[in-house]
XYZ file of C-alpha atoms in Angstrom:
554
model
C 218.661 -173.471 110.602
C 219.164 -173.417 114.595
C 218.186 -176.905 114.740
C 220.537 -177.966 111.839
C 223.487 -175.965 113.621
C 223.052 -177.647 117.445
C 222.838 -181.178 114.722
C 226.116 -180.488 113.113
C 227.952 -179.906 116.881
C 226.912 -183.177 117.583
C 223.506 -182.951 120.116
C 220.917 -185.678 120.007
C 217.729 -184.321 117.606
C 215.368 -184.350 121.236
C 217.972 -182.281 122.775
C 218.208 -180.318 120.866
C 214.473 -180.231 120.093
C 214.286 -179.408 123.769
C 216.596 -176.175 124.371
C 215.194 -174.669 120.922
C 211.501 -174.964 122.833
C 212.883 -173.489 126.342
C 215.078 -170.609 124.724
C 212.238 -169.351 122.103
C 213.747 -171.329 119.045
C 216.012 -167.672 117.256
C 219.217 -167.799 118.891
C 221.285 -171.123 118.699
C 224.165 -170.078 121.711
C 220.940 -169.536 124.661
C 220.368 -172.694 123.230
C 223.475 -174.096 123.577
C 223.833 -172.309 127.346
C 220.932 -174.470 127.600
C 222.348 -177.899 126.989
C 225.395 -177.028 128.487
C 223.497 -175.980 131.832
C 221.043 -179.354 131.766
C 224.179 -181.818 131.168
C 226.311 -180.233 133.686
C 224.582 -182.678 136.247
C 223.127 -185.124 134.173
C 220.879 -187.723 135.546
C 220.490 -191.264 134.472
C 217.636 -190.600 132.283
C 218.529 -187.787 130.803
C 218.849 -189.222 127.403
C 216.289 -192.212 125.965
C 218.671 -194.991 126.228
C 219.574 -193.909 129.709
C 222.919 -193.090 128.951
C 224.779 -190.077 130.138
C 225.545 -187.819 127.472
C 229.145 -186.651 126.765
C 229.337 -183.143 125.360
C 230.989 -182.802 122.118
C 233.977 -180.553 121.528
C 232.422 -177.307 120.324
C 235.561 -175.174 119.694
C 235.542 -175.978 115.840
C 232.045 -174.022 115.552
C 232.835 -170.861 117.152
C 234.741 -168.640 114.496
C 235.194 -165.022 113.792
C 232.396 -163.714 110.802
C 235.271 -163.488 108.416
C 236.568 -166.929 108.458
C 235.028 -169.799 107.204
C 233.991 -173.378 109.300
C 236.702 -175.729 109.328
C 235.137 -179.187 107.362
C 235.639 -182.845 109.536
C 237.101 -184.601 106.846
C 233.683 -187.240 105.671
C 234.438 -191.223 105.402
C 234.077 -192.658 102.281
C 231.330 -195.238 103.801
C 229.246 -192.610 104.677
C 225.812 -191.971 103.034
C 223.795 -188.548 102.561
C 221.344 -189.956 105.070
C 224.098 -190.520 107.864
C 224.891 -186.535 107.703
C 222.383 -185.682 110.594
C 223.705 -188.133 113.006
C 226.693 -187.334 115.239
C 230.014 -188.794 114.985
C 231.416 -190.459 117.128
C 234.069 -188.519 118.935
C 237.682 -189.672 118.862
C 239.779 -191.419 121.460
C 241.203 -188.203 122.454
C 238.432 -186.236 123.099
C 236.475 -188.862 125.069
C 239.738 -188.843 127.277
C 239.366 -184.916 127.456
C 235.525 -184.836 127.827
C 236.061 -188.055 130.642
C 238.716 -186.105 132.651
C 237.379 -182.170 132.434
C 233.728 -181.900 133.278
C 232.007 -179.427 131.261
C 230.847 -176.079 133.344
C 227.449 -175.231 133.873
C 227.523 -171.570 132.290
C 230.105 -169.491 130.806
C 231.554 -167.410 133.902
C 230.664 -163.813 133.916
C 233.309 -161.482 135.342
C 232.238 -158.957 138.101
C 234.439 -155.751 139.061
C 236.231 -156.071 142.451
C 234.360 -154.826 145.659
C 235.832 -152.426 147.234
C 237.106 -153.711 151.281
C 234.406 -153.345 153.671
C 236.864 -151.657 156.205
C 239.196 -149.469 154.303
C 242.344 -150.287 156.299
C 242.161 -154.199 155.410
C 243.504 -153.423 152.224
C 247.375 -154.000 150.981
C 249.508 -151.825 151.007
C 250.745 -150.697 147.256
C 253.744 -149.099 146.318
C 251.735 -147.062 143.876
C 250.906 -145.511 146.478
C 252.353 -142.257 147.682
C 254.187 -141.824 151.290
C 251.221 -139.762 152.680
C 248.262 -142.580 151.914
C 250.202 -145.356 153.521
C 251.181 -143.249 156.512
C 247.648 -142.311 157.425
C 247.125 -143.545 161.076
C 244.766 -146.252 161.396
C 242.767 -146.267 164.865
C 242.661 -142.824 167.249
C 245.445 -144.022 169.214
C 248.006 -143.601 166.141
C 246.376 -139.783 165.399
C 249.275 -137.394 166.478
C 249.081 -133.240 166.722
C 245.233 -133.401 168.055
C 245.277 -133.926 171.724
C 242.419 -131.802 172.579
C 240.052 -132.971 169.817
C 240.865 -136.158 170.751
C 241.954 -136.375 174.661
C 240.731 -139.024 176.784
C 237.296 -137.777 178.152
C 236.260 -135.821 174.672
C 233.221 -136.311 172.399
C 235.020 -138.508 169.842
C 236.516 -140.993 172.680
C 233.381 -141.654 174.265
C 231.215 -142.269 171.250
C 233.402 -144.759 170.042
C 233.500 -146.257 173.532
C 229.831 -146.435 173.272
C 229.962 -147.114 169.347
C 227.576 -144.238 168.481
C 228.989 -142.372 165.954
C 227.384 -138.825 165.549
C 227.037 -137.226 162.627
C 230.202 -134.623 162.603
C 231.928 -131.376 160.447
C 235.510 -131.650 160.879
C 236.984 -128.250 160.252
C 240.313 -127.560 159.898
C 243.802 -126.385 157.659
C 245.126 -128.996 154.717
C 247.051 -132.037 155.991
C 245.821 -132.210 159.802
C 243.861 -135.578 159.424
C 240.494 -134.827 158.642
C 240.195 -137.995 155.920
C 242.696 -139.849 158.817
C 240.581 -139.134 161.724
C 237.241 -140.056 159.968
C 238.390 -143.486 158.517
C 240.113 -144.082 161.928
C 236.953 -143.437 164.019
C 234.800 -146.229 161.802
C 238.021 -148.614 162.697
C 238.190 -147.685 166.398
C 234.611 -148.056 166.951
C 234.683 -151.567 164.998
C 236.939 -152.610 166.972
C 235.333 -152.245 170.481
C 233.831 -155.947 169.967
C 230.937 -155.058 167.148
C 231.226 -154.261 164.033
C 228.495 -152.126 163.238
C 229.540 -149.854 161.128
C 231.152 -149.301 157.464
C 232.769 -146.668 155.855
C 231.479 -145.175 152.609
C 234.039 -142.196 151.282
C 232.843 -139.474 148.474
C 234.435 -136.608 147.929
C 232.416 -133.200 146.489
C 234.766 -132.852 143.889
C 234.019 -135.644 141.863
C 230.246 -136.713 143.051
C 227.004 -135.390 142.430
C 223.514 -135.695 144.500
C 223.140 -138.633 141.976
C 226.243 -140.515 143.761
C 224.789 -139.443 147.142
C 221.576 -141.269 146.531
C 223.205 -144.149 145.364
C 225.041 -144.054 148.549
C 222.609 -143.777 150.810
C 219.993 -146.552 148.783
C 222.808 -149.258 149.558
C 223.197 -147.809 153.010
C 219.415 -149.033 153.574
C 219.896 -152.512 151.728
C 222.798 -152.794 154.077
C 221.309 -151.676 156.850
C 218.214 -154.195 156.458
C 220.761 -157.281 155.401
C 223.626 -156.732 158.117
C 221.903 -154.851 160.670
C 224.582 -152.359 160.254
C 225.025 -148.523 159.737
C 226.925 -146.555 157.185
C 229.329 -144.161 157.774
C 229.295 -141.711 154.605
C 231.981 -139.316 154.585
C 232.340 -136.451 152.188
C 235.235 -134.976 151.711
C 235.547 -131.061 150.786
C 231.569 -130.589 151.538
C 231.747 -126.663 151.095
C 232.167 -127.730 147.782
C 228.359 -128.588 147.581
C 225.460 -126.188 146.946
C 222.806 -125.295 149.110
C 220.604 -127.571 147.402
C 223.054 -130.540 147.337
C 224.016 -129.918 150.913
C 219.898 -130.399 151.610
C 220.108 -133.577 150.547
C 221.793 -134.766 153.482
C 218.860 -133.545 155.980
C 216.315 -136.509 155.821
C 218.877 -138.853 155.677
C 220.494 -137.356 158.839
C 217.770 -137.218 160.368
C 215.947 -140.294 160.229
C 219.650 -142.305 160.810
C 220.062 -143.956 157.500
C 223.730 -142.621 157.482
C 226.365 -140.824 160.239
C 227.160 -138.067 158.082
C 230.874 -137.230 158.163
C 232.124 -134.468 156.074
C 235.380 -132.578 155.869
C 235.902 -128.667 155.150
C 239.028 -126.376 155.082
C 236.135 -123.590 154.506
C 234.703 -121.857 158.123
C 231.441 -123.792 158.048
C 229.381 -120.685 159.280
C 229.998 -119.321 155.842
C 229.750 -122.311 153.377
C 227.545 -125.117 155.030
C 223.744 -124.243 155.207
C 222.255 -123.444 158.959
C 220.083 -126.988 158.596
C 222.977 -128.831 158.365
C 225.376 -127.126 161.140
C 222.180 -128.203 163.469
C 222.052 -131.740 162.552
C 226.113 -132.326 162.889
C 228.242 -130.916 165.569
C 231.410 -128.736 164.061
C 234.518 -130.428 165.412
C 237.784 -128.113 164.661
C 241.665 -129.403 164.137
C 243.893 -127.542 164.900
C 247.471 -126.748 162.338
C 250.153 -129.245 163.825
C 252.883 -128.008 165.507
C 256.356 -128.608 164.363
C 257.344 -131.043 166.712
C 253.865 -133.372 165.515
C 255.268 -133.035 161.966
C 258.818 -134.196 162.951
C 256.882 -136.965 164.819
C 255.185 -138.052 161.925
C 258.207 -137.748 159.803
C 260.412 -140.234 161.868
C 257.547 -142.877 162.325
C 257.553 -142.927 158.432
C 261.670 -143.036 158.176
C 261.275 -146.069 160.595
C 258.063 -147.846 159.607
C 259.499 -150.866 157.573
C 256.195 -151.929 156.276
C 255.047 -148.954 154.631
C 256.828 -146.209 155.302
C 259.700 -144.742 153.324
C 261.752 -147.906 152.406
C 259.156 -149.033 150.711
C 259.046 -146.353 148.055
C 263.170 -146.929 147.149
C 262.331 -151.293 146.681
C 265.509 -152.891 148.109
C 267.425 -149.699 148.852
C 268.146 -148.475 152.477
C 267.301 -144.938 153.647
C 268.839 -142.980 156.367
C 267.542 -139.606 156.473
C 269.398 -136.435 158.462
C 267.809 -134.769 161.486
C 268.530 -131.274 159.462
C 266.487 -132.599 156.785
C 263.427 -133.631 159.523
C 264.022 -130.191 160.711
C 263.600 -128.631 158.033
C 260.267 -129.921 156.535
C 259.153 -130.175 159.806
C 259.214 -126.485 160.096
C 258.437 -125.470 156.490
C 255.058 -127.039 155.476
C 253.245 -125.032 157.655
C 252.033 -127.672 159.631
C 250.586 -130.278 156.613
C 251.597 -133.134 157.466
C 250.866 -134.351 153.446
C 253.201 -131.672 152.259
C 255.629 -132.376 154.724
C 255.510 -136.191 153.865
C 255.235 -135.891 150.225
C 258.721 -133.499 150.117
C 260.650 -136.445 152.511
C 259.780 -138.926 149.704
C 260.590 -136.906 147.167
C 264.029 -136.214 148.686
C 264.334 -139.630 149.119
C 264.118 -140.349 145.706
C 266.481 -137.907 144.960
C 269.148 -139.325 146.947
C 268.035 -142.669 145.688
C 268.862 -141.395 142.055
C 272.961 -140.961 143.338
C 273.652 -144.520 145.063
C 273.867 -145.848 141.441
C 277.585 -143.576 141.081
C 278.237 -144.179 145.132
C 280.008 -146.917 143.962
C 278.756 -150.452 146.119
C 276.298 -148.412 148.302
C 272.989 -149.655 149.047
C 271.763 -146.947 151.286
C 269.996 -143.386 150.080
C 271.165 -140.897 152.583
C 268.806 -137.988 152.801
C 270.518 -134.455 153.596
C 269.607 -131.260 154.317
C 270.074 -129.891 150.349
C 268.237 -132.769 149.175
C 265.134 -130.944 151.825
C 265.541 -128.261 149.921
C 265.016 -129.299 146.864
C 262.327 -131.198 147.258
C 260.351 -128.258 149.256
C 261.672 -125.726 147.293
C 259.946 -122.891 149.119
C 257.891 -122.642 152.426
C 254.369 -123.731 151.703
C 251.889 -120.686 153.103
C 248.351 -121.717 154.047
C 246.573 -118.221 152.380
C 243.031 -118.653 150.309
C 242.539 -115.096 148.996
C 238.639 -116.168 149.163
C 238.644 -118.305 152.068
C 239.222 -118.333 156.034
C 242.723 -117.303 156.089
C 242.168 -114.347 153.535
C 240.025 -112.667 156.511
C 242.188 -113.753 159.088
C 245.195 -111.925 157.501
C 243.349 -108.166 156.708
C 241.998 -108.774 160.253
C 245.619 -109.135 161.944
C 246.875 -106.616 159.863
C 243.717 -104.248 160.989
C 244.528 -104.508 164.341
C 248.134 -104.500 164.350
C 247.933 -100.724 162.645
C 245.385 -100.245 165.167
C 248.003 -100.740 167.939
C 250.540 -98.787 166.383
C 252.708 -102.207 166.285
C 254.493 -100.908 162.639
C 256.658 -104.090 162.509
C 253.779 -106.288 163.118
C 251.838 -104.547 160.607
C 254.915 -104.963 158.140
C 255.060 -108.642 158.664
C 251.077 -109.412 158.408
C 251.037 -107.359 155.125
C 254.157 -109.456 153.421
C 252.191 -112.677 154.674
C 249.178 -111.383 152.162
C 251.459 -110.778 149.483
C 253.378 -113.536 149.417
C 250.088 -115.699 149.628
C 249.046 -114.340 146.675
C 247.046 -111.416 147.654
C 245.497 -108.047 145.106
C 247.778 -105.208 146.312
C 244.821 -103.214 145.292
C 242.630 -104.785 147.657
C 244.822 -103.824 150.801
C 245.001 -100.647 149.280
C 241.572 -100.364 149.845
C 241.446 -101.432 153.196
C 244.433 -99.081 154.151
C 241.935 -96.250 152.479
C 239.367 -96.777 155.127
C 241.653 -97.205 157.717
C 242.763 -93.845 157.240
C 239.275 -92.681 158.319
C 238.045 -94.963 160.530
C 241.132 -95.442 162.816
C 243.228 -92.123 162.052
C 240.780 -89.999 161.306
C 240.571 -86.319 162.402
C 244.263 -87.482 164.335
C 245.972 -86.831 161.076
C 243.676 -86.106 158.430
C 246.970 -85.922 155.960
C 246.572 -90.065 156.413
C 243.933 -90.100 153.810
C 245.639 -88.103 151.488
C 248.609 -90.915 152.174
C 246.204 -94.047 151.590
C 244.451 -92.482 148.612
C 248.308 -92.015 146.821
C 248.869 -95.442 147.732
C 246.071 -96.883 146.539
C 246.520 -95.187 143.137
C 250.458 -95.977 142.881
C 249.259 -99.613 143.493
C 246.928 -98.905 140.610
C 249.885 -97.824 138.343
C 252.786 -99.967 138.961
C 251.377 -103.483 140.394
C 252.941 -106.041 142.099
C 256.081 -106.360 142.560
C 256.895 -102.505 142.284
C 254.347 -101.876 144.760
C 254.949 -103.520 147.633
C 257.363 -101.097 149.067
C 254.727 -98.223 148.568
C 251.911 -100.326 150.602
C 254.536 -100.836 152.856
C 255.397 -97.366 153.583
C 251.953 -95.968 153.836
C 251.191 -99.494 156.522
C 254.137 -98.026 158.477
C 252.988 -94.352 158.527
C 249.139 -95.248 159.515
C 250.552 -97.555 161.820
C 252.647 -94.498 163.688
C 249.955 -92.018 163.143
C 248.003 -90.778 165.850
C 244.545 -92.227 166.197
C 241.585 -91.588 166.970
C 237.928 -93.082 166.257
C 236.072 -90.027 166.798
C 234.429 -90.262 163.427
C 233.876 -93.536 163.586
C 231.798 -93.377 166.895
C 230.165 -90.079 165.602
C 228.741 -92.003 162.594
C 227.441 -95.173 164.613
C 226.079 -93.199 167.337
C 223.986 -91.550 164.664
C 222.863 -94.445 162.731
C 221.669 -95.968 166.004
C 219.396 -92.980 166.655
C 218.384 -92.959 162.833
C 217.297 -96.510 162.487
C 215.665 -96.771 165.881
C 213.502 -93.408 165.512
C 214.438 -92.128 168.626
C 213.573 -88.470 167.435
C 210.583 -90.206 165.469
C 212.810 -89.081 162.547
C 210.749 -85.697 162.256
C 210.748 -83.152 159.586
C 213.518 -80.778 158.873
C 212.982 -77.909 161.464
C 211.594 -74.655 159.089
C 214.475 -72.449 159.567
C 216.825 -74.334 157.952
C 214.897 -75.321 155.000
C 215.360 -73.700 151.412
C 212.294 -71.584 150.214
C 213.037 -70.574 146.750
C 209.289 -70.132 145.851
C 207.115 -67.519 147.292
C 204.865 -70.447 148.442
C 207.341 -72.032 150.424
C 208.397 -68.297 151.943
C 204.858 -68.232 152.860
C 204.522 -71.309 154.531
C 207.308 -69.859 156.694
C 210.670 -71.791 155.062
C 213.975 -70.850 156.258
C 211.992 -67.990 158.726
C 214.209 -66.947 161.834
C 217.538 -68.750 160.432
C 220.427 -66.903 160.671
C 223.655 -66.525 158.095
C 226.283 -67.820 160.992
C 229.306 -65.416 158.894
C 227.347 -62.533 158.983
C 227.065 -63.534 163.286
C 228.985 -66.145 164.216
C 228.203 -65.214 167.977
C 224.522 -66.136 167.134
C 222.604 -69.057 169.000
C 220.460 -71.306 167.047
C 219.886 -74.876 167.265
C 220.016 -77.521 164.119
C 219.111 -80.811 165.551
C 215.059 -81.634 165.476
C 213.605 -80.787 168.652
C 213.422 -84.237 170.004
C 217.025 -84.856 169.532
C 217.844 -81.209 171.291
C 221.053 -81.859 173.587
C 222.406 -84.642 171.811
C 225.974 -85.161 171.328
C 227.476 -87.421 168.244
C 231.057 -86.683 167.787
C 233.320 -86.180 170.358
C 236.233 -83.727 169.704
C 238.800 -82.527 170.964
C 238.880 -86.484 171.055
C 239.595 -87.477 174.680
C 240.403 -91.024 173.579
C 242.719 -89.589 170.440
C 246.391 -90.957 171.147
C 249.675 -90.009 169.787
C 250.748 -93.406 168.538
């Protein structure tokens, strides 16, 4: 049948013979690959009268299952015995076969690589303002100068181009990603390139991708001579296990680990890796570095904001830089995605400005784009303990409108009124304490008002009971009493001996016998009376100090 089918497309018999033998003889297209492949470069003996041999048209034999083989209409001259021979091809098709050589293989199509250096690429306009703006080498990073100052760790390993492996820590939209891909560039561009840049990101990979990673790191390494640079973005995102499987790697250099955290990596990264990377911290920009950024992308014709409005013009209003400058909260992305946004809403009203061809971006157009002040507040994360901890301290120091404004921050972020209720509960104690000892009764009402009403009823009741601890007097009497005690307690420094006998309970005759609660004396009956209740190793010791000398008046 196969041999019948490469017949009928029009291949000698020993040909044909031939590719059956080399292809296993079952499938007549490897066979055809075959042919195809040996007559893309025919030599002069290819065929036995030394003739080259012209490949036939085979478009006519490739149809769909459901359709049926168009017939060559047959001469009349021709016999039953001519049917295995080949006709001969007509004038046409020698002219096509004579001026398009046939290829060698059917072409396969591969997926596009992805750039070796990740800043090569072009710029699309698919792209939103805040990827095309990212800064490309160190010198273009802006709101980082210590991290990044002339004789700092980052400077002089590119100098040197030894990357080390590195955590950068810091708040959303401060350059993390920016800073990593930039420090591959800067480095490459010293004179060597010895290094590419591999990017994951924990929210979408696995320890799967991570190996895959790292295996083409090595064939890399061994077929370039050049290292990888695999950077993971939001690594607090892995486990403790997945996080391991960065320590051999690490260690024996197949990759410069970079990874990226908004998470404090003393609580989320595991000890092993902390020692094998050093913990490099950004800080939030400043106003002024957002406004910066803002106006390079206002003026950047390439890819900054003109590109996102095509052939319009764009003229935005220093109000309007002023404004998301000073309301993101120092992210840069937010800050850059809200100016493109009001661009595009300004865009939207040149079409009934009559002839205009420029989007002018104004202050209300800020506004609307930003709609509210972004707060940076994680109600599990760094900031969460940042906020209870200012708010802490500023009751602490009797600062009531400090105290105010730290507990509306936690609010508005998103915070459990019942958890600062709680909080303000122990406060009561540990900072009041015997100062006012009404203040508990205060936090405890609060805490269960909170309980009944919620959020937003509430707020003014936390408020009011934050404002009375925070004029209360204080005093940590209590507080010192208790850790004084446990100290003593858990180092055995009265060897933690046995209740003395007089002031144990002897409800049996046994125990009166053994001489239980012997010599103790009922203090109402004589209050005058001297006896001692400590254990005699501990005789003289003093716990709580009161009349507090330390207790203040607010």
């Amino acid at each position: 049948m196969e041999m019948e089918q490469l017949l009928s497309m029009g291949f000698p018999s020993e040909l044909a013979a031939q590719a059956l033998a080399a292809t296993g003889g079952k499938s007549t297209v490897k066979a055809t690959e075959w042919i195809l492949s040996q007559t893309s470069h025919p030599h002069p003996n290819n065929s036995p009268n030394g003739s080259s041999f012209q490949q036939p048209k085979l478009d006519r034999f490739f149809h769909f299952p459901s359709s049926k083989p168009k017939q060559e209409p047959s001469s009349p001259s021709n016999s039953p015995t001519q049917t295995t021979t080949a006709p001969p091809p007509p004038p046409h098709h020698q002219l096509l076969s004579a001026q398009t050589p046939p290829p060698s293989k059917r072409p396969k199509v591969f997926a596009p690589s992805p750039p070796s250096n990740p800043h090569n690429h072009t710029i699309s306009n698919d792209e939103p303002l805040s990827e095309r703006m990212r800064p490309r080498t160190i010198d273009d990073v802006i709101g980082q100068d210590l991290l990044l100052s002339q004789n700092s760790l980052l400077r002089s390993a590119i100098r040197c181009s030894r990357i080390p492996s590195i955590i950068l820590w810091g708040p959303p939209g401060t350059g993390k990603t920016s800073i990593a891909r930039a420090i591959v560039t800067s480095a490459n561009s010293q004179g060597s390139s010895s290094y590419r840049f591999v990017s994951l990101s924990a929210v979408t990979c696995g320890v799967k991708d991570v190996r895959d990673a790292v295996e083409d790191a090595r064939k890399f390494k061994l077929k370039n001579s050049k290292r990888t640079v695999l950077f993971l973005d939001e690594v607090h995102r892995f486990n403790k296990s997945q996080q391991d499987s960065f320590l051999p790697v690490i260690e024996d250099g197949t990759i410069v680990f970079i990874g990226a955290t908004t998470e404090n990596p003393s609580f989320h990264l595991v000890t092993p890796l902390l020692s094998r990377c050093r913990v490099l911290t950004l800080s939030p920009l400043k106003p002024h570095n957002v406004q910066t950024i803002l106006m390079r992308a206002v003026n950047d014709p390439d890819k900054g904001l003109s590109k996102s409005l095509g052939s319009l013009g764009v003229d935005v209003s220093e109000d309007a830089v002023e404004f998301l400058s000073t309301n993101c909260d120092g992210d840069a992305r937010v800050a850059l995605n809200a100016l493109e946004i009001s661009a595009a809403t300004a865009a939207a009203r040149v079409g009934s400005d009559g002839d205009s061809r420029l989007a002018s971006v104004a202050l209300d157009d800020a506004k609307e784009a930003l709609q509210s002040k972004h707060l940076a507040y994680d109600r599990a994360g760094e900031e969460h303990y940042n906020l209870i901890s200012a708010l802490h301290k500023s009751m602490r120091g009797s600062d009531a409108d400090a105290s105010i404004y730290w507990l509306v921050r936690m609010l508005e972020g998103g915070e459990q009124p019942l958890y600062i209720a709680r909080r303000l509960v122990r406060f009561a104690s540990e900072d009041v304490g015997l100062a006012d000892p009404l203040a508990l009764n205060q936090a405890v009402a609060c805490y269960q008002a909170c309980h009944f009403l919620g959020m937003p009823e509430c707020n003014v009741i936390l408020a009011q009971c934050v404002a009375y601890l925070a004029l209360a007097p204080k005093s940590i009497s209590v507080y010192r009493a208790m850790g004084a005690a446990q100290k003593v307690v858990r180092e055995s420094v009265g060897q933690n001996e046995g209740v003395p006998l007089h002031l144990r309970n002897a409800p049996t005759k046994l125990m009166k016998e053994l001489g239980y609660g012997k010599d103790y004396i009922y203090t109402p009956d004589n209050p005058t009376a001297n006896q001692s209740f400590l254990p005699p190793s501990l005789q003289g010791y003093k716990f709580l100090d009161w009349p507090a000398s330390n207790a203040n008046n607010g």
